[in-house]
């Protein structure tokens, strides 16, 4: 089981995951909202250059070499995969899942923003496919699913759950998808008292997507932290309707 450690350094607080040991990375908390990405990058490395995208809840994967040289105009995308050394890849989130990826053999990294829409579109499998098409071996990849809203408090419509479930059971009917989601153990669904609603664990669905691709449990870490239930550490749009985010990032070694 992977450990998640809380750190405070240089006046900022963040969580680290030991599955990504050997890679400078952080899942920053709400305390860092006034810091620029350049400043947050310097907390991890004085040499790295930060990269981010305009997140659109899609499945577009981009690399730094595809971005404008000055990185002033943000390109659309919800996933980044490194293609050089000392690249700091960043994603913003409030309740969506920030996902950091590392290739422990080649030193490449990735960062993914996975809300329910991106998860329904298989944004994480798309990022993994990018790694594999650029020379990575699946057995060398490590994936950390960061702080996000927990399933037991994330109410969605059954239609949303079905849309997300299609990423796991693409050939099933809507009724069959719901049945299959309930049957998975542990299930990504929780009951809700309101008709036509369920509670959805988006992180669990991303885990199952990785499992379907052939990942072993020891290659995946899931944060125990909930953005909705831990206001002392995290912003949560579902909790406060406030448009504020925390940043998660990782730096490539090669």
Coordinates of N, CA and C in Angstrom, one line a residue:
X1 N 0.8 -1.2 0.0 CA 0.0 0.0 0.0 C 0.9 1.2 0.0
X2 N 0.6 2.2 -0.9 CA 1.4 3.4 -1.0 C 1.0 4.4 0.1
X3 N 2.1 5.1 0.6 CA 1.9 6.1 1.6 C 1.7 7.5 1.0
X4 N 0.9 8.3 1.6 CA 0.7 9.7 1.2 C 1.2 10.5 2.4
X5 N 2.2 11.4 2.2 CA 2.8 12.2 3.2 C 2.5 13.7 3.1
X6 N 2.2 14.3 4.2 CA 1.9 15.7 4.2 C 3.2 16.5 4.5
X7 N 3.5 17.5 3.7 CA 4.7 18.3 3.9 C 4.4 19.8 4.0
X8 N 5.2 20.5 4.7 CA 5.2 21.9 4.7 C 6.6 22.4 4.5
X9 N 6.8 23.2 3.5 CA 8.2 23.7 3.2 C 8.1 25.0 2.4
X10 N 9.0 25.9 2.7 CA 9.0 27.2 2.1 C 7.7 27.9 2.2
X11 N 6.9 27.6 3.2 CA 5.7 28.3 3.4 C 4.5 27.7 2.7
X12 N 4.7 26.6 2.0 CA 3.6 26.0 1.3 C 3.4 24.6 1.8
X13 N 2.2 24.1 1.6 CA 1.9 22.7 2.1 C 1.4 21.9 0.9
X14 N 1.7 20.6 1.0 CA 1.4 19.7 -0.1 C 1.5 18.2 0.3
X15 N 0.9 17.4 -0.5 CA 1.0 15.9 -0.3 C 1.9 15.3 -1.3
X16 N 2.7 14.3 -0.9 CA 3.5 13.5 -1.8 C 3.1 12.0 -1.6
X17 N 3.4 11.3 -2.7 CA 3.0 9.8 -2.7 C 4.3 9.1 -2.9
X18 N 4.6 8.1 -2.1 CA 5.9 7.4 -2.2 C 6.0 6.5 -3.4
X19 N 4.8 6.2 -4.1 CA 4.9 5.5 -5.3 C 5.7 6.2 -6.4
X20 N 5.7 7.6 -6.3 CA 6.4 8.4 -7.2 C 7.8 8.8 -6.7
X21 N 8.3 8.1 -5.7 CA 9.6 8.4 -5.2 C 10.7 8.4 -6.3
X22 N 11.6 9.4 -6.3 CA 12.5 9.5 -7.3 C 12.1 10.6 -8.3
X23 N 10.9 11.1 -8.2 CA 10.4 12.2 -9.1 C 9.9 13.3 -8.2
X24 N 10.4 14.5 -8.5 CA 9.9 15.7 -7.8 C 8.5 15.9 -8.1
X25 N 7.6 15.9 -7.1 CA 6.2 16.1 -7.4 C 5.5 16.6 -6.2
X26 N 4.3 17.1 -6.3 CA 3.5 17.6 -5.2 C 2.0 17.7 -5.6
X27 N 1.1 17.4 -4.7 CA -0.3 17.7 -4.8 C -0.5 18.8 -3.8
X28 N -0.4 20.1 -4.3 CA -0.5 21.2 -3.4 C -1.9 21.4 -2.8
X29 N -1.9 22.1 -1.7 CA -3.2 22.4 -1.0 C -3.7 23.7 -1.3
X30 N -4.8 24.1 -0.7 CA -5.4 25.4 -1.0 C -4.5 26.6 -0.4
X31 N -3.6 26.3 0.4 CA -2.7 27.3 1.0 C -1.9 28.0 -0.1
X32 N -1.8 27.3 -1.3 CA -0.9 27.8 -2.3 C -1.6 28.6 -3.4
X33 N -2.8 29.0 -3.2 CA -3.6 29.6 -4.2 C -3.0 31.0 -4.7
X34 N -2.2 31.6 -3.9 CA -1.7 32.9 -4.3 C -0.3 32.8 -4.9
X35 N 0.2 31.6 -5.1 CA 1.5 31.4 -5.7 C 1.3 31.1 -7.2
X36 N 2.2 31.7 -8.0 CA 2.2 31.4 -9.4 C 2.8 30.0 -9.7
X37 N 2.6 29.5 -10.9 CA 3.1 28.2 -11.2 C 4.6 28.2 -11.2
X38 N 5.2 29.3 -11.6 CA 6.7 29.4 -11.6 C 7.2 29.3 -10.1
X39 N 6.5 29.9 -9.2 CA 6.9 29.8 -7.8 C 6.7 28.4 -7.2
X40 N 5.6 27.8 -7.6 CA 5.4 26.4 -7.2 C 6.4 25.5 -7.8
X41 N 6.7 25.7 -9.0 CA 7.8 24.9 -9.6 C 9.1 25.0 -8.9
X42 N 9.4 26.2 -8.5 CA 10.7 26.5 -7.8 C 10.7 25.8 -6.4
X43 N 9.5 25.5 -5.9 CA 9.5 24.7 -4.6 C 9.9 23.3 -4.9
X44 N 9.8 22.8 -6.1 CA 10.2 21.5 -6.4 C 11.6 21.4 -7.1
X45 N 11.9 22.4 -7.9 CA 13.1 22.4 -8.7 C 13.5 23.8 -9.1
X46 N 14.7 24.2 -9.0 CA 15.1 25.6 -9.5 C 15.4 25.6 -10.9
X47 N 15.5 24.4 -11.6 CA 15.8 24.3 -13.0 C 14.7 24.0 -13.9
X48 N 13.6 23.5 -13.4 CA 12.5 23.1 -14.3 C 11.7 24.2 -14.8
X49 N 11.0 24.0 -15.9 CA 10.1 25.0 -16.5 C 8.7 24.5 -16.5
X50 N 7.8 25.3 -16.0 CA 6.4 24.9 -15.9 C 5.6 24.9 -17.2
X51 N 4.7 23.9 -17.3 CA 3.8 23.8 -18.4 C 2.4 23.5 -17.9
X52 N 1.4 24.1 -18.5 CA 0.0 23.8 -18.2 C -0.8 24.0 -19.5
X53 N -2.1 23.6 -19.4 CA -3.0 23.7 -20.5 C -4.2 24.4 -20.1
X54 N -5.1 24.8 -21.1 CA -6.4 25.2 -20.8 C -7.3 24.0 -20.7
X55 N -7.7 23.7 -19.4 CA -8.5 22.4 -19.2 C -9.9 22.6 -19.7
X56 N -10.3 21.6 -20.5 CA -11.7 21.7 -21.1 C -12.5 20.5 -20.9
X57 N -12.2 19.7 -19.9 CA -12.9 18.5 -19.6 C -13.1 17.5 -20.8
X58 N -11.9 17.4 -21.5 CA -11.9 16.5 -22.7 C -10.9 15.4 -22.5
X59 N -10.3 15.0 -23.7 CA -9.4 13.9 -23.6 C -8.1 14.2 -24.4
X60 N -7.9 15.5 -24.7 CA -6.7 15.9 -25.4 C -5.5 15.7 -24.6
X61 N -4.4 15.1 -25.2 CA -3.1 15.0 -24.5 C -2.1 15.8 -25.3
X62 N -1.3 16.6 -24.7 CA -0.4 17.4 -25.3 C 1.0 17.3 -24.7
X63 N 2.1 17.6 -25.4 CA 3.4 17.6 -24.9 C 4.0 19.0 -25.0
X64 N 4.9 19.4 -24.1 CA 5.5 20.7 -24.2 C 6.0 21.2 -25.5
X65 N 6.5 20.3 -26.3 CA 7.0 20.7 -27.7 C 5.9 21.1 -28.6
X66 N 4.7 20.8 -28.3 CA 3.5 21.2 -29.1 C 3.0 22.6 -28.7
X67 N 3.5 23.1 -27.6 CA 3.0 24.4 -27.1 C 3.8 25.6 -27.7
X68 N 3.2 26.8 -27.7 CA 4.0 28.0 -28.1 C 5.2 28.1 -27.3
X69 N 6.3 28.6 -27.9 CA 7.6 28.7 -27.3 C 7.5 29.5 -26.0
X70 N 6.8 30.5 -25.9 CA 6.7 31.3 -24.7 C 5.7 30.8 -23.7
X71 N 4.9 29.8 -24.2 CA 3.8 29.2 -23.3 C 2.9 30.3 -22.8
X72 N 2.6 31.3 -23.6 CA 1.8 32.4 -23.1 C 0.3 32.2 -23.5
X73 N 0.1 31.5 -24.6 CA -1.3 31.2 -25.1 C -1.5 29.7 -24.7
X74 N -2.5 29.5 -23.8 CA -2.7 28.2 -23.4 C -3.4 27.3 -24.5
X75 N -2.9 26.1 -24.7 CA -3.6 25.2 -25.6 C -4.6 24.4 -24.9
X76 N -5.6 24.0 -25.6 CA -6.6 23.1 -24.9 C -6.0 21.7 -24.6
X77 N -6.4 21.2 -23.5 CA -6.0 19.8 -23.1 C -6.2 19.5 -21.7
X78 N -6.4 18.3 -21.4 CA -6.6 17.8 -20.0 C -5.5 16.8 -19.6
X79 N -4.5 16.6 -20.4 CA -3.4 15.7 -20.1 C -2.1 16.3 -20.7
X80 N -1.0 16.1 -20.0 CA 0.3 16.5 -20.5 C 1.2 15.3 -20.3
X81 N 2.1 15.1 -21.3 CA 3.1 14.1 -21.3 C 4.4 14.7 -21.6
X82 N 5.4 14.5 -20.8 CA 6.7 15.2 -21.0 C 7.4 14.6 -22.3
X83 N 8.2 15.5 -22.9 CA 9.1 15.0 -24.0 C 10.5 15.6 -23.9
X84 N 10.9 15.9 -22.7 CA 12.2 16.5 -22.4 C 12.5 16.5 -20.9
X85 N 13.7 16.8 -20.6 CA 14.2 16.8 -19.2 C 13.7 18.1 -18.5
X86 N 13.5 18.0 -17.2 CA 13.2 19.2 -16.3 C 11.9 19.9 -16.8
X87 N 10.9 19.2 -17.2 CA 9.6 19.8 -17.6 C 8.7 19.6 -16.4
X88 N 8.1 20.6 -15.9 CA 7.2 20.6 -14.8 C 5.8 20.6 -15.3
X89 N 5.1 19.5 -15.2 CA 3.7 19.4 -15.8 C 2.7 19.6 -14.7
X90 N 1.7 20.5 -15.0 CA 0.8 20.9 -13.9 C -0.7 20.7 -14.4
X91 N -1.5 20.3 -13.4 CA -3.0 20.3 -13.6 C -3.6 21.0 -12.4
X92 N -4.8 21.6 -12.7 CA -5.5 22.3 -11.6 C -6.8 21.5 -11.3
X93 N -7.2 21.5 -10.1 CA -8.4 20.7 -9.7 C -9.0 21.3 -8.5
X94 N -10.3 21.0 -8.3 CA -11.0 21.3 -7.0 C -11.7 20.1 -6.5
X95 N -12.5 19.4 -7.3 CA -13.1 18.1 -7.0 C -12.7 17.1 -8.0
X96 N -12.3 17.5 -9.2 CA -11.8 16.5 -10.2 C -10.6 15.8 -9.7
X97 N -10.2 14.8 -10.3 CA -9.0 14.0 -9.9 C -7.8 14.5 -10.6
X98 N -6.8 14.9 -9.8 CA -5.4 15.2 -10.4 C -4.6 13.9 -10.4
X99 N -4.1 13.5 -11.6 CA -3.4 12.3 -11.7 C -2.0 12.5 -12.2
X100 N -1.0 12.0 -11.5 CA 0.4 12.1 -11.9 C 0.9 10.8 -12.2
X101 N 1.7 10.7 -13.3 CA 2.2 9.5 -13.9 C 3.7 9.6 -14.1
X102 N 4.4 8.5 -13.8 CA 5.8 8.4 -14.0 C 6.3 7.1 -14.6
X103 N 7.2 7.2 -15.6 CA 7.9 6.1 -16.1 C 9.2 5.9 -15.4
X104 N 9.3 4.9 -14.5 CA 10.4 4.8 -13.6 C 11.7 4.4 -14.3
X105 N 11.6 3.9 -15.5 CA 12.8 3.5 -16.3 C 13.3 4.6 -17.2
X106 N 12.4 5.3 -17.8 CA 12.8 6.3 -18.8 C 12.8 7.7 -18.3
X107 N 12.2 7.9 -17.1 CA 12.2 9.3 -16.5 C 11.1 10.2 -17.0
X108 N 10.2 9.7 -17.9 CA 9.2 10.5 -18.4 C 8.0 10.6 -17.4
X109 N 7.2 11.7 -17.5 CA 6.1 11.9 -16.6 C 4.9 12.4 -17.3
X110 N 3.8 12.4 -16.6 CA 2.5 12.9 -17.2 C 1.7 13.5 -16.0
X111 N 0.8 14.4 -16.4 CA -0.2 14.9 -15.5 C -1.5 15.0 -16.2
X112 N -2.6 14.5 -15.5 CA -3.9 14.4 -16.1 C -5.0 15.0 -15.1
X113 N -5.9 15.8 -15.7 CA -7.1 16.3 -15.0 C -8.3 15.5 -15.4
X114 N -8.8 14.7 -14.5 CA -9.9 13.8 -14.8 C -11.2 14.1 -13.9
X115 N -12.1 14.9 -14.5 CA -13.4 15.0 -13.9 C -14.3 13.9 -14.5
X116 N -15.6 13.9 -14.2 CA -16.4 12.8 -14.6 C -16.5 12.8 -16.2
X117 N -16.5 14.0 -16.8 CA -16.5 14.1 -18.2 C -15.3 13.5 -18.9
X118 N -14.1 13.9 -18.4 CA -12.9 13.4 -18.9 C -12.8 11.9 -18.6
X119 N -13.2 11.4 -17.5 CA -13.2 10.0 -17.2 C -14.1 9.3 -18.1
X120 N -15.3 9.8 -18.4 CA -16.2 9.2 -19.4 C -15.5 9.1 -20.8
X121 N -14.7 10.0 -21.1 CA -14.0 10.0 -22.4 C -12.7 9.3 -22.3
X122 N -12.4 8.7 -21.2 CA -11.1 7.8 -21.0 C -9.9 8.7 -21.2
X123 N -9.8 9.8 -20.5 CA -8.7 10.7 -20.6 C -7.4 10.0 -20.1
X124 N -7.5 9.2 -19.0 CA -6.4 8.5 -18.4 C -5.9 7.4 -19.3
X125 N -6.7 6.5 -19.8 CA -6.2 5.6 -20.8 C -5.6 6.2 -22.0
X126 N -6.1 7.4 -22.4 CA -5.5 8.1 -23.5 C -4.1 8.6 -23.2
X127 N -3.9 9.0 -22.0 CA -2.5 9.4 -21.5 C -1.6 8.2 -21.5
X128 N -2.1 7.1 -21.0 CA -1.3 5.9 -20.9 C -0.9 5.4 -22.3
X129 N -1.9 5.5 -23.2 CA -1.6 5.1 -24.6 C -0.5 6.0 -25.2
X130 N -0.5 7.3 -24.9 CA 0.5 8.2 -25.3 C 1.9 7.7 -24.9
X131 N 2.0 7.4 -23.6 CA 3.2 6.8 -23.1 C 3.7 5.6 -23.9
X132 N 2.8 4.7 -24.1 CA 3.1 3.4 -24.7 C 3.5 3.6 -26.2
X133 N 2.9 4.6 -26.8 CA 3.2 4.9 -28.2 C 4.6 5.6 -28.4
X134 N 5.1 6.1 -27.3 CA 6.4 6.9 -27.3 C 7.5 6.1 -26.6
X135 N 7.3 4.8 -26.5 CA 8.4 3.9 -26.0 C 8.3 3.4 -24.6
X136 N 7.3 3.8 -23.8 CA 7.2 3.3 -22.5 C 6.7 1.9 -22.5
X137 N 7.0 1.1 -21.4 CA 6.4 -0.2 -21.2 C 5.4 -0.1 -20.0
X138 N 4.3 -0.7 -20.2 CA 3.3 -0.6 -19.1 C 3.8 -0.9 -17.8
X139 N 4.6 -1.9 -17.7 CA 5.1 -2.4 -16.4 C 6.0 -1.4 -15.7
X140 N 6.5 -0.4 -16.4 CA 7.4 0.7 -15.9 C 6.6 1.9 -15.4
X141 N 5.3 1.9 -15.6 CA 4.5 3.1 -15.3 C 3.9 3.0 -13.9
X142 N 3.9 4.2 -13.2 CA 3.3 4.3 -11.9 C 2.3 5.5 -11.9
X143 N 1.2 5.3 -11.3 CA 0.1 6.3 -11.4 C -0.4 6.6 -10.0
X144 N -0.4 7.9 -9.7 CA -1.0 8.3 -8.4 C -2.2 9.2 -8.7
X145 N -3.4 8.7 -8.1 CA -4.6 9.5 -8.2 C -4.8 10.3 -7.0
X146 N -4.7 11.6 -7.2 CA -4.6 12.5 -6.0 C -5.9 12.9 -5.3
X147 N -5.9 13.9 -4.4 CA -7.0 14.3 -3.7 C -8.2 14.7 -4.6
X148 N -9.4 14.2 -4.3 CA -10.6 14.5 -5.2 C -11.8 14.3 -4.3
X149 N -12.9 14.6 -4.8 CA -14.2 14.4 -4.1 C -14.4 12.9 -3.9
X150 N -14.7 12.5 -2.8 CA -15.0 11.0 -2.5 C -16.3 10.6 -3.0
X151 N -16.4 9.3 -3.4 CA -17.7 8.8 -4.0 C -18.9 8.9 -3.0
X152 N -18.7 8.7 -1.7 CA -19.8 8.7 -0.8 C -20.5 10.1 -0.7
X153 N -19.8 11.2 -1.2 CA -20.4 12.5 -1.1 C -20.7 13.1 -2.4
X154 N -20.4 12.4 -3.5 CA -20.5 13.0 -4.9 C -21.8 12.5 -5.5
X155 N -22.8 13.3 -5.4 CA -24.1 12.9 -6.0 C -24.2 13.3 -7.4
X156 N -24.6 12.3 -8.3 CA -24.7 12.6 -9.7 C -26.0 11.9 -10.2
X157 N -26.4 12.2 -11.4 CA -27.6 11.5 -11.9 C -27.2 10.1 -12.4
X158 N -28.1 9.2 -12.5 CA -27.8 7.9 -13.0 C -27.3 8.0 -14.5
X159 N -27.8 9.0 -15.2 CA -27.3 9.2 -16.6 C -25.8 9.5 -16.6
X160 N -25.3 10.3 -15.6 CA -23.9 10.6 -15.6 C -23.1 9.3 -15.2
X161 N -23.6 8.6 -14.3 CA -23.0 7.3 -13.9 C -22.9 6.4 -15.1
X162 N -23.9 6.4 -15.9 CA -24.0 5.5 -17.1 C -22.9 6.0 -18.1
X163 N -22.9 7.3 -18.3 CA -21.9 7.9 -19.3 C -20.5 7.5 -18.8
X164 N -20.2 7.6 -17.5 CA -18.9 7.2 -17.0 C -18.6 5.7 -17.1
X165 N -19.7 5.0 -16.8 CA -19.6 3.5 -16.9 C -19.3 3.0 -18.3
X166 N -19.7 3.7 -19.3 CA -19.5 3.2 -20.7 C -18.0 3.1 -21.0
X167 N -17.2 3.8 -20.2 CA -15.8 3.7 -20.4 C -15.2 2.3 -20.0
X168 N -16.0 1.7 -19.1 CA -15.6 0.3 -18.6 C -16.4 -0.8 -19.4
X169 N -17.6 -0.5 -19.8 CA -18.5 -1.5 -20.4 C -19.1 -0.9 -21.7
X170 N -18.3 -0.7 -22.7 CA -18.7 0.0 -23.9 C -19.8 -0.7 -24.7
X171 N -19.9 -2.0 -24.5 CA -20.9 -2.7 -25.4 C -22.1 -3.1 -24.6
X172 N -22.3 -2.5 -23.4 CA -23.5 -2.9 -22.6 C -24.6 -1.8 -22.8
X173 N -25.8 -2.1 -22.5 CA -26.9 -1.2 -22.5 C -26.8 -0.4 -21.2
X174 N -27.6 0.7 -21.2 CA -27.6 1.6 -20.0 C -27.9 0.8 -18.7
X175 N -29.0 0.0 -18.8 CA -29.4 -0.8 -17.6 C -28.3 -1.8 -17.2
X176 N -27.6 -2.4 -18.2 CA -26.6 -3.3 -17.9 C -25.3 -2.6 -17.3
X177 N -25.1 -1.4 -17.8 CA -23.9 -0.7 -17.2 C -24.1 -0.4 -15.8
X178 N -25.3 0.1 -15.4 CA -25.6 0.3 -14.0 C -25.4 -1.0 -13.1
X179 N -26.0 -2.0 -13.7 CA -25.9 -3.3 -13.0 C -24.4 -3.7 -12.8
X180 N -23.6 -3.6 -13.8 CA -22.2 -4.0 -13.8 C -21.5 -3.1 -12.8
X181 N -21.8 -1.8 -12.7 CA -21.1 -0.9 -11.8 C -21.4 -1.3 -10.4
X182 N -22.6 -1.7 -10.1 CA -23.0 -2.1 -8.7 C -22.3 -3.4 -8.4
X183 N -22.1 -4.3 -9.4 CA -21.5 -5.6 -9.1 C -20.0 -5.6 -8.9
X184 N -19.3 -4.5 -9.4 CA -17.9 -4.4 -9.2 C -17.6 -4.3 -7.7
X185 N -16.6 -5.0 -7.2 CA -16.2 -4.9 -5.8 C -14.8 -4.4 -5.6
X186 N -14.6 -3.4 -4.9 CA -15.6 -2.5 -4.4 C -16.2 -1.6 -5.5
X187 N -17.5 -1.4 -5.4 CA -18.2 -0.7 -6.4 C -17.9 0.8 -6.4
X188 N -17.8 1.4 -7.6 CA -17.7 2.9 -7.7 C -19.0 3.6 -7.4
X189 N -20.1 2.9 -7.1 CA -21.3 3.6 -6.8 C -21.7 3.4 -5.4
X190 N -22.4 4.4 -4.9 CA -23.0 4.4 -3.5 C -24.5 4.8 -3.7
X191 N -25.3 4.3 -2.8 CA -26.8 4.6 -2.9 C -27.0 6.0 -2.5
X192 N -28.1 6.6 -3.1 CA -28.5 7.9 -2.7 C -30.0 7.9 -2.4
X193 N -30.5 8.7 -1.5 CA -31.9 8.7 -1.1 C -32.8 9.3 -2.2
X194 N -32.2 10.1 -3.1 CA -33.0 10.8 -4.1 C -33.2 9.9 -5.3
X195 N -34.4 9.9 -5.8 CA -34.7 9.0 -7.0 C -33.9 9.5 -8.2
X196 N -33.4 8.5 -9.0 CA -32.6 8.8 -10.2 C -31.2 9.3 -9.9
X197 N -30.8 9.3 -8.7 CA -29.4 9.8 -8.3 C -28.6 8.6 -7.7
X198 N -27.3 8.7 -7.8 CA -26.4 7.8 -7.1 C -25.2 8.7 -6.7
X199 N -24.4 8.1 -5.9 CA -23.1 8.7 -5.5 C -22.0 8.0 -6.3
X200 N -21.1 8.7 -6.9 CA -20.1 8.2 -7.9 C -18.7 8.4 -7.4
X201 N -17.9 7.4 -7.3 CA -16.5 7.5 -7.0 C -15.7 7.5 -8.3
X202 N -15.4 8.7 -8.8 CA -14.7 8.9 -10.1 C -13.3 8.3 -10.0
X203 N -12.6 8.5 -8.9 CA -11.2 7.9 -8.8 C -11.3 6.4 -8.9
X204 N -12.3 5.7 -8.4 CA -12.4 4.3 -8.5 C -12.6 3.9 -10.0
X205 N -13.3 4.7 -10.7 CA -13.5 4.3 -12.2 C -12.2 4.5 -12.9
X206 N -11.4 5.5 -12.6 CA -10.1 5.6 -13.2 C -9.2 4.4 -12.8
X207 N -9.3 4.0 -11.6 CA -8.5 2.8 -11.2 C -8.9 1.6 -12.0
X208 N -10.2 1.4 -12.2 CA -10.7 0.3 -13.0 C -10.3 0.4 -14.4
X209 N -10.2 1.6 -15.0 CA -9.8 1.8 -16.3 C -8.3 1.3 -16.4
X210 N -7.5 1.6 -15.4 CA -6.1 1.2 -15.4 C -6.0 -0.3 -15.3
X211 N -6.9 -0.9 -14.5 CA -6.9 -2.3 -14.3 C -7.3 -3.0 -15.6
X212 N -8.2 -2.5 -16.3 CA -8.6 -3.0 -17.6 C -7.5 -3.0 -18.6
X213 N -6.5 -2.1 -18.4 CA -5.4 -1.9 -19.4 C -4.3 -2.9 -19.0
X214 N -4.4 -3.5 -17.8 CA -3.3 -4.5 -17.4 C -2.5 -4.0 -16.3
X215 N -2.8 -2.9 -15.7 CA -2.0 -2.4 -14.5 C -2.2 -3.4 -13.3
X216 N -1.2 -3.5 -12.5 CA -1.3 -4.3 -11.3 C -1.5 -3.3 -10.1
X217 N -2.1 -3.7 -9.0 CA -2.4 -2.8 -7.9 C -1.2 -2.1 -7.4
X218 N 0.0 -2.7 -7.4 CA 1.2 -2.1 -6.9 C 1.7 -1.0 -7.8
X219 N 1.1 -0.8 -9.0 CA 1.5 0.3 -9.9 C 0.6 1.5 -9.7
X220 N -0.4 1.4 -8.8 CA -1.4 2.5 -8.7 C -1.5 2.9 -7.2
X221 N -1.6 4.2 -7.0 CA -1.9 4.7 -5.6 C -3.1 5.6 -5.7
X222 N -4.0 5.5 -4.7 CA -5.2 6.3 -4.6 C -5.1 7.1 -3.3
X223 N -5.2 8.4 -3.5 CA -5.2 9.2 -2.3 C -6.4 9.0 -1.4
X224 N -6.2 9.0 -0.1 CA -7.3 8.8 0.8 C -8.0 10.1 1.1
X225 N -7.5 11.2 0.5 CA -8.0 12.6 0.9 C -9.2 13.0 0.0
X226 N -10.2 13.7 0.7 CA -11.4 14.1 0.0 C -11.4 15.6 0.0
X227 N -11.5 16.2 -1.2 CA -11.6 17.7 -1.3 C -12.8 18.3 -0.6
X228 N -13.9 17.5 -0.7 CA -15.2 18.0 -0.2 C -15.2 18.0 1.4
X229 N -14.6 17.0 1.9 CA -14.7 16.7 3.4 C -13.6 17.3 4.2
X230 N -12.6 17.9 3.5 CA -11.4 18.4 4.2 C -11.2 19.9 3.8
X231 N -12.1 20.7 4.2 CA -12.0 22.2 3.8 C -10.7 22.8 4.3
X232 N -10.1 22.3 5.3 CA -8.8 22.9 5.9 C -7.7 22.7 4.9
X233 N -7.8 21.8 3.9 CA -6.7 21.5 3.0 C -7.1 21.8 1.5
X234 N -8.4 21.7 1.2 CA -8.7 21.8 -0.2 C -9.9 22.7 -0.5
X235 N -9.9 23.3 -1.7 CA -11.0 23.9 -2.3 C -11.9 22.8 -2.8
X236 N -13.3 23.0 -2.8 CA -14.2 22.1 -3.4 C -15.3 22.9 -4.0
X237 N -15.5 22.8 -5.3 CA -16.5 23.5 -6.0 C -17.9 23.0 -5.6
X238 N -18.0 21.7 -5.4 CA -19.3 21.1 -5.0 C -19.7 21.6 -3.6
X239 N -18.7 21.8 -2.7 CA -19.0 22.3 -1.4 C -19.3 23.8 -1.3
X240 N -18.6 24.6 -2.0 CA -18.7 26.1 -1.8 C -19.2 26.8 -3.1
X241 N -19.1 26.1 -4.2 CA -19.4 26.8 -5.5 C -18.4 27.9 -5.8
X242 N -17.3 27.9 -5.1 CA -16.2 28.9 -5.3 C -15.3 28.4 -6.4
X243 N -15.0 29.3 -7.4 CA -14.1 28.9 -8.5 C -12.6 29.1 -8.1
X244 N -12.1 28.2 -7.3 CA -10.8 28.2 -6.8 C -10.2 26.8 -6.9
X245 N -8.9 26.7 -7.2 CA -8.3 25.4 -7.4 C -7.0 25.2 -6.6
X246 N -6.6 24.0 -6.5 CA -5.3 23.7 -6.1 C -4.5 23.0 -7.2
X247 N -3.2 23.1 -7.2 CA -2.3 22.6 -8.3 C -1.6 21.3 -7.9
X248 N -1.4 20.4 -8.9 CA -0.7 19.2 -8.7 C 0.3 19.1 -9.9
X249 N 1.6 18.8 -9.6 CA 2.6 18.8 -10.6 C 3.7 17.8 -10.4
X250 N 4.4 17.4 -11.5 CA 5.5 16.5 -11.4 C 6.5 16.9 -12.5
X251 N 7.8 16.6 -12.2 CA 8.9 17.1 -13.0 C 9.6 15.9 -13.6
X252 N 9.8 16.0 -14.9 CA 10.5 14.9 -15.7 C 12.0 14.8 -15.3
X253 N 12.5 13.5 -15.3 CA 13.9 13.3 -15.1 C 14.7 13.2 -16.4
X254 N 14.0 13.0 -17.5 CA 14.7 12.8 -18.8 C 13.8 13.2 -19.9

